[in-house]
Amino acid sequence: MDMGIVERTAADARTASAVPPVKGALIAVEGDAVRGLLPVSMDEAHAMVVRLLPPAHAQSLWAEVLTVAGLTGTEADLPSMINLVQALTQAADPVVAMCARGLQIRLASYQLLRFTQTLVIGGTP
Amino acid sequence: MTAKDRAPAPSPTGHSPAPAVPTAPRSPRPSPETLGSPEEVSALPTAHLEALADLDRLTAIASIDLLNPDLVERLDEISQRTMTRLGHPAAYVSIVLDTAQLILSSAGMSGWICQAGGTPIEWAFCGHTVALARPYTVEDASQHPAHQASPLVIEEGTRAYAGVPLVSATGQVLGAHCVIDSEPHRFTQDEIAELQAAAAEIVQVLTEHSMPAQTNSTSG
């Protein structure tokens, strides 16, 4: 079966090529968004920490994460966001670290769909 | 620190591409009776997000050793068996976080979803299953208002979905076990029962890989 659902085992899927298959349909892109999905932002990541922790704890963890990621907190570029989310997944608080995996999935989804869109329409990511 | 020690705080201003997660994460979950039809489901995204952002639920998920190879291997076996028994092309185990679903185990899937390890929550069928805390089926996603615009439908070709919640012994809905099909399909009670039996096994495996509660108040 095509379109992302195939007769394969989970092990096959995990060892699949790092390059996603090119789909026949164009992927809708609006500005930086792909299918309405934007890359994770500094605000979004900060909001997650603030939502999950008491204020004082959130502030100190956020400062620590920025230090680990080598960021100032004002960056907006994709490589910085990747570093930030990676640092969050290593946070000492287990709930923050787990929810950061959610942000990591969002970032990866964005990158993979954006990459596919680039291949399909010949644009630039 | 426990979930009860964590205080919700206002979301920052500025653009936030992820769905705005409610700032009151322990709001009561809407009853399934109020979220039955496709129209009702699609009209209540905030209610869904409130359920998914519940801090006690997230804390329960965080207590599971999700990266344990034995855990994944055993869930892979269950997913493979579900896929085979139900005769649909793919089955998976989804742990539903607040902003994304983590596909912990799958059979019959490929492409960017496997590479990303999951999908954003706004595209996740399993997000509905968890928010509703009951079996959730979609006969034809291309005609369903909550799903017809999703890349999982438009790009990946998913048409039919049936998922059942993974409910812990303490009542927390951790995720979902489901099958999907690229053709429209009306799921039977027997199929749902098969999924529920598998889900009970999955919960048992997850429980066996739960770690003692971590009271971490020193981070940061």
Short mmCIF file of N, CA, C and O in Angstrom, two decimals, chain A residues 4 17-21 23 27 37 105-106 108-113 116, chain B residues 110-120 123 150-152 155-156:
data_model
loop_
_atom_site.label_atom_id
_atom_site.label_comp_id
_atom_site.label_asym_id
_atom_site.label_seq_id
_atom_site.Cartn_x
_atom_site.Cartn_y
_atom_site.Cartn_z
N GLY A 4 2.38 6.11 2.54
CA GLY A 4 2.83 6.09 3.92
C GLY A 4 2.37 4.89 4.71
O GLY A 4 2.80 4.67 5.82
N SER A 17 15.16 4.84 4.94
CA SER A 17 16.03 5.94 4.54
C SER A 17 15.69 7.20 5.30
O SER A 17 14.55 7.44 5.68
N ALA A 18 16.69 8.02 5.52
CA ALA A 18 16.46 9.28 6.21
C ALA A 18 15.72 10.27 5.33
O ALA A 18 15.23 11.29 5.80
N VAL A 19 15.65 10.00 4.07
CA VAL A 19 14.97 10.91 3.15
C VAL A 19 13.54 10.43 2.95
O VAL A 19 13.31 9.32 2.51
N PRO A 20 12.58 11.26 3.31
CA PRO A 20 11.19 10.82 3.16
C PRO A 20 10.81 10.69 1.69
O PRO A 20 11.36 11.40 0.84
N PRO A 21 9.88 9.78 1.37
CA PRO A 21 9.48 9.63 -0.01
C PRO A 21 8.76 10.88 -0.51
O PRO A 21 8.05 11.53 0.24
N LYS A 23 5.95 12.74 -2.24
CA LYS A 23 4.55 12.48 -2.49
C LYS A 23 4.11 13.14 -3.79
O LYS A 23 4.71 14.10 -4.26
N ILE A 27 2.49 20.07 -1.14
CA ILE A 27 2.23 20.36 0.27
C ILE A 27 2.01 21.85 0.40
O ILE A 27 2.81 22.66 -0.08
N LEU A 37 1.83 24.23 9.92
CA LEU A 37 2.79 23.94 11.00
C LEU A 37 4.01 24.85 10.88
O LEU A 37 4.66 24.90 9.84
N ILE A 105 9.35 16.39 18.16
CA ILE A 105 8.54 15.77 17.10
C ILE A 105 7.96 16.84 16.19
O ILE A 105 7.93 16.68 14.96
N ARG A 106 7.53 17.95 16.76
CA ARG A 106 6.99 19.05 15.95
C ARG A 106 8.07 19.61 15.02
O ARG A 106 7.83 19.86 13.84
N ALA A 108 10.80 18.06 13.98
CA ALA A 108 11.15 17.05 12.98
C ALA A 108 10.08 16.95 11.90
O ALA A 108 10.39 16.84 10.70
N SER A 109 8.83 17.02 12.32
CA SER A 109 7.73 16.98 11.34
C SER A 109 7.84 18.16 10.38
O SER A 109 7.69 18.01 9.16
N TYR A 110 8.10 19.32 10.95
CA TYR A 110 8.24 20.52 10.13
C TYR A 110 9.38 20.36 9.13
O TYR A 110 9.24 20.62 7.93
N GLN A 111 10.52 19.91 9.63
CA GLN A 111 11.69 19.78 8.76
C GLN A 111 11.45 18.75 7.65
O GLN A 111 11.81 18.99 6.49
N LEU A 112 10.86 17.62 8.00
CA LEU A 112 10.65 16.56 7.02
C LEU A 112 9.62 16.97 5.96
O LEU A 112 9.81 16.73 4.76
N LEU A 113 8.54 17.61 6.40
CA LEU A 113 7.54 18.05 5.43
C LEU A 113 8.08 19.19 4.58
O LEU A 113 7.80 19.27 3.38
N THR A 116 10.31 17.69 1.99
CA THR A 116 9.52 17.08 0.93
C THR A 116 8.96 18.14 0.01
O THR A 116 9.01 18.01 -1.21
N SER B 110 5.52 3.79 7.52
CA SER B 110 6.81 4.26 6.99
C SER B 110 6.72 5.76 6.76
O SER B 110 5.69 6.37 7.04
N GLY B 111 7.80 6.32 6.23
CA GLY B 111 7.76 7.73 5.84
C GLY B 111 8.08 8.68 6.98
O GLY B 111 8.64 8.31 8.01
N TRP B 112 7.70 9.94 6.77
CA TRP B 112 8.14 11.00 7.67
C TRP B 112 7.61 10.83 9.08
O TRP B 112 8.26 11.27 10.04
N ILE B 113 6.46 10.19 9.24
CA ILE B 113 5.92 10.03 10.59
C ILE B 113 6.83 9.15 11.43
O ILE B 113 7.11 9.45 12.59
N CYS B 114 7.33 8.07 10.82
CA CYS B 114 8.26 7.21 11.54
C CYS B 114 9.57 7.95 11.80
O CYS B 114 10.18 7.80 12.86
N GLN B 115 10.00 8.71 10.81
CA GLN B 115 11.27 9.42 10.97
C GLN B 115 11.17 10.51 12.04
O GLN B 115 12.13 10.74 12.79
N ALA B 116 10.02 11.15 12.10
CA ALA B 116 9.83 12.19 13.12
C ALA B 116 9.55 11.58 14.49
O ALA B 116 9.69 12.24 15.51
N GLY B 117 9.11 10.34 14.51
CA GLY B 117 8.78 9.69 15.77
C GLY B 117 7.38 9.99 16.25
O GLY B 117 7.01 9.62 17.37
N GLY B 118 6.60 10.66 15.41
CA GLY B 118 5.24 11.00 15.80
C GLY B 118 4.71 12.12 14.92
O GLY B 118 5.25 12.36 13.84
N THR B 119 3.69 12.79 15.42
CA THR B 119 3.12 13.91 14.66
C THR B 119 2.72 15.03 15.63
O THR B 119 2.49 14.78 16.82
N PRO B 120 2.61 16.25 15.11
CA PRO B 120 2.03 17.32 15.93
C PRO B 120 0.64 16.91 16.42
O PRO B 120 -0.08 16.19 15.74
N TRP B 123 -2.72 17.09 14.41
CA TRP B 123 -2.99 16.14 13.32
C TRP B 123 -3.26 14.73 13.84
O TRP B 123 -3.54 13.83 13.05
N SER B 150 -5.95 17.37 7.48
CA SER B 150 -4.69 16.90 8.08
C SER B 150 -3.77 16.31 7.03
O SER B 150 -4.21 15.58 6.14
N PRO B 151 -2.47 16.57 7.14
CA PRO B 151 -1.50 15.92 6.24
C PRO B 151 -1.55 14.39 6.34
O PRO B 151 -1.20 13.71 5.39
N LEU B 152 -1.98 13.89 7.47
CA LEU B 152 -2.09 12.43 7.59
C LEU B 152 -3.15 11.89 6.63
O LEU B 152 -3.07 10.74 6.19
N GLU B 155 -1.72 13.92 2.63
CA GLU B 155 -0.46 13.42 2.07
C GLU B 155 -0.26 11.93 2.29
O GLU B 155 0.26 11.24 1.42
N GLU B 156 -0.64 11.46 3.46
CA GLU B 156 -0.36 10.05 3.79
C GLU B 156 -1.50 9.12 3.39
O GLU B 156 -1.32 7.90 3.39
#
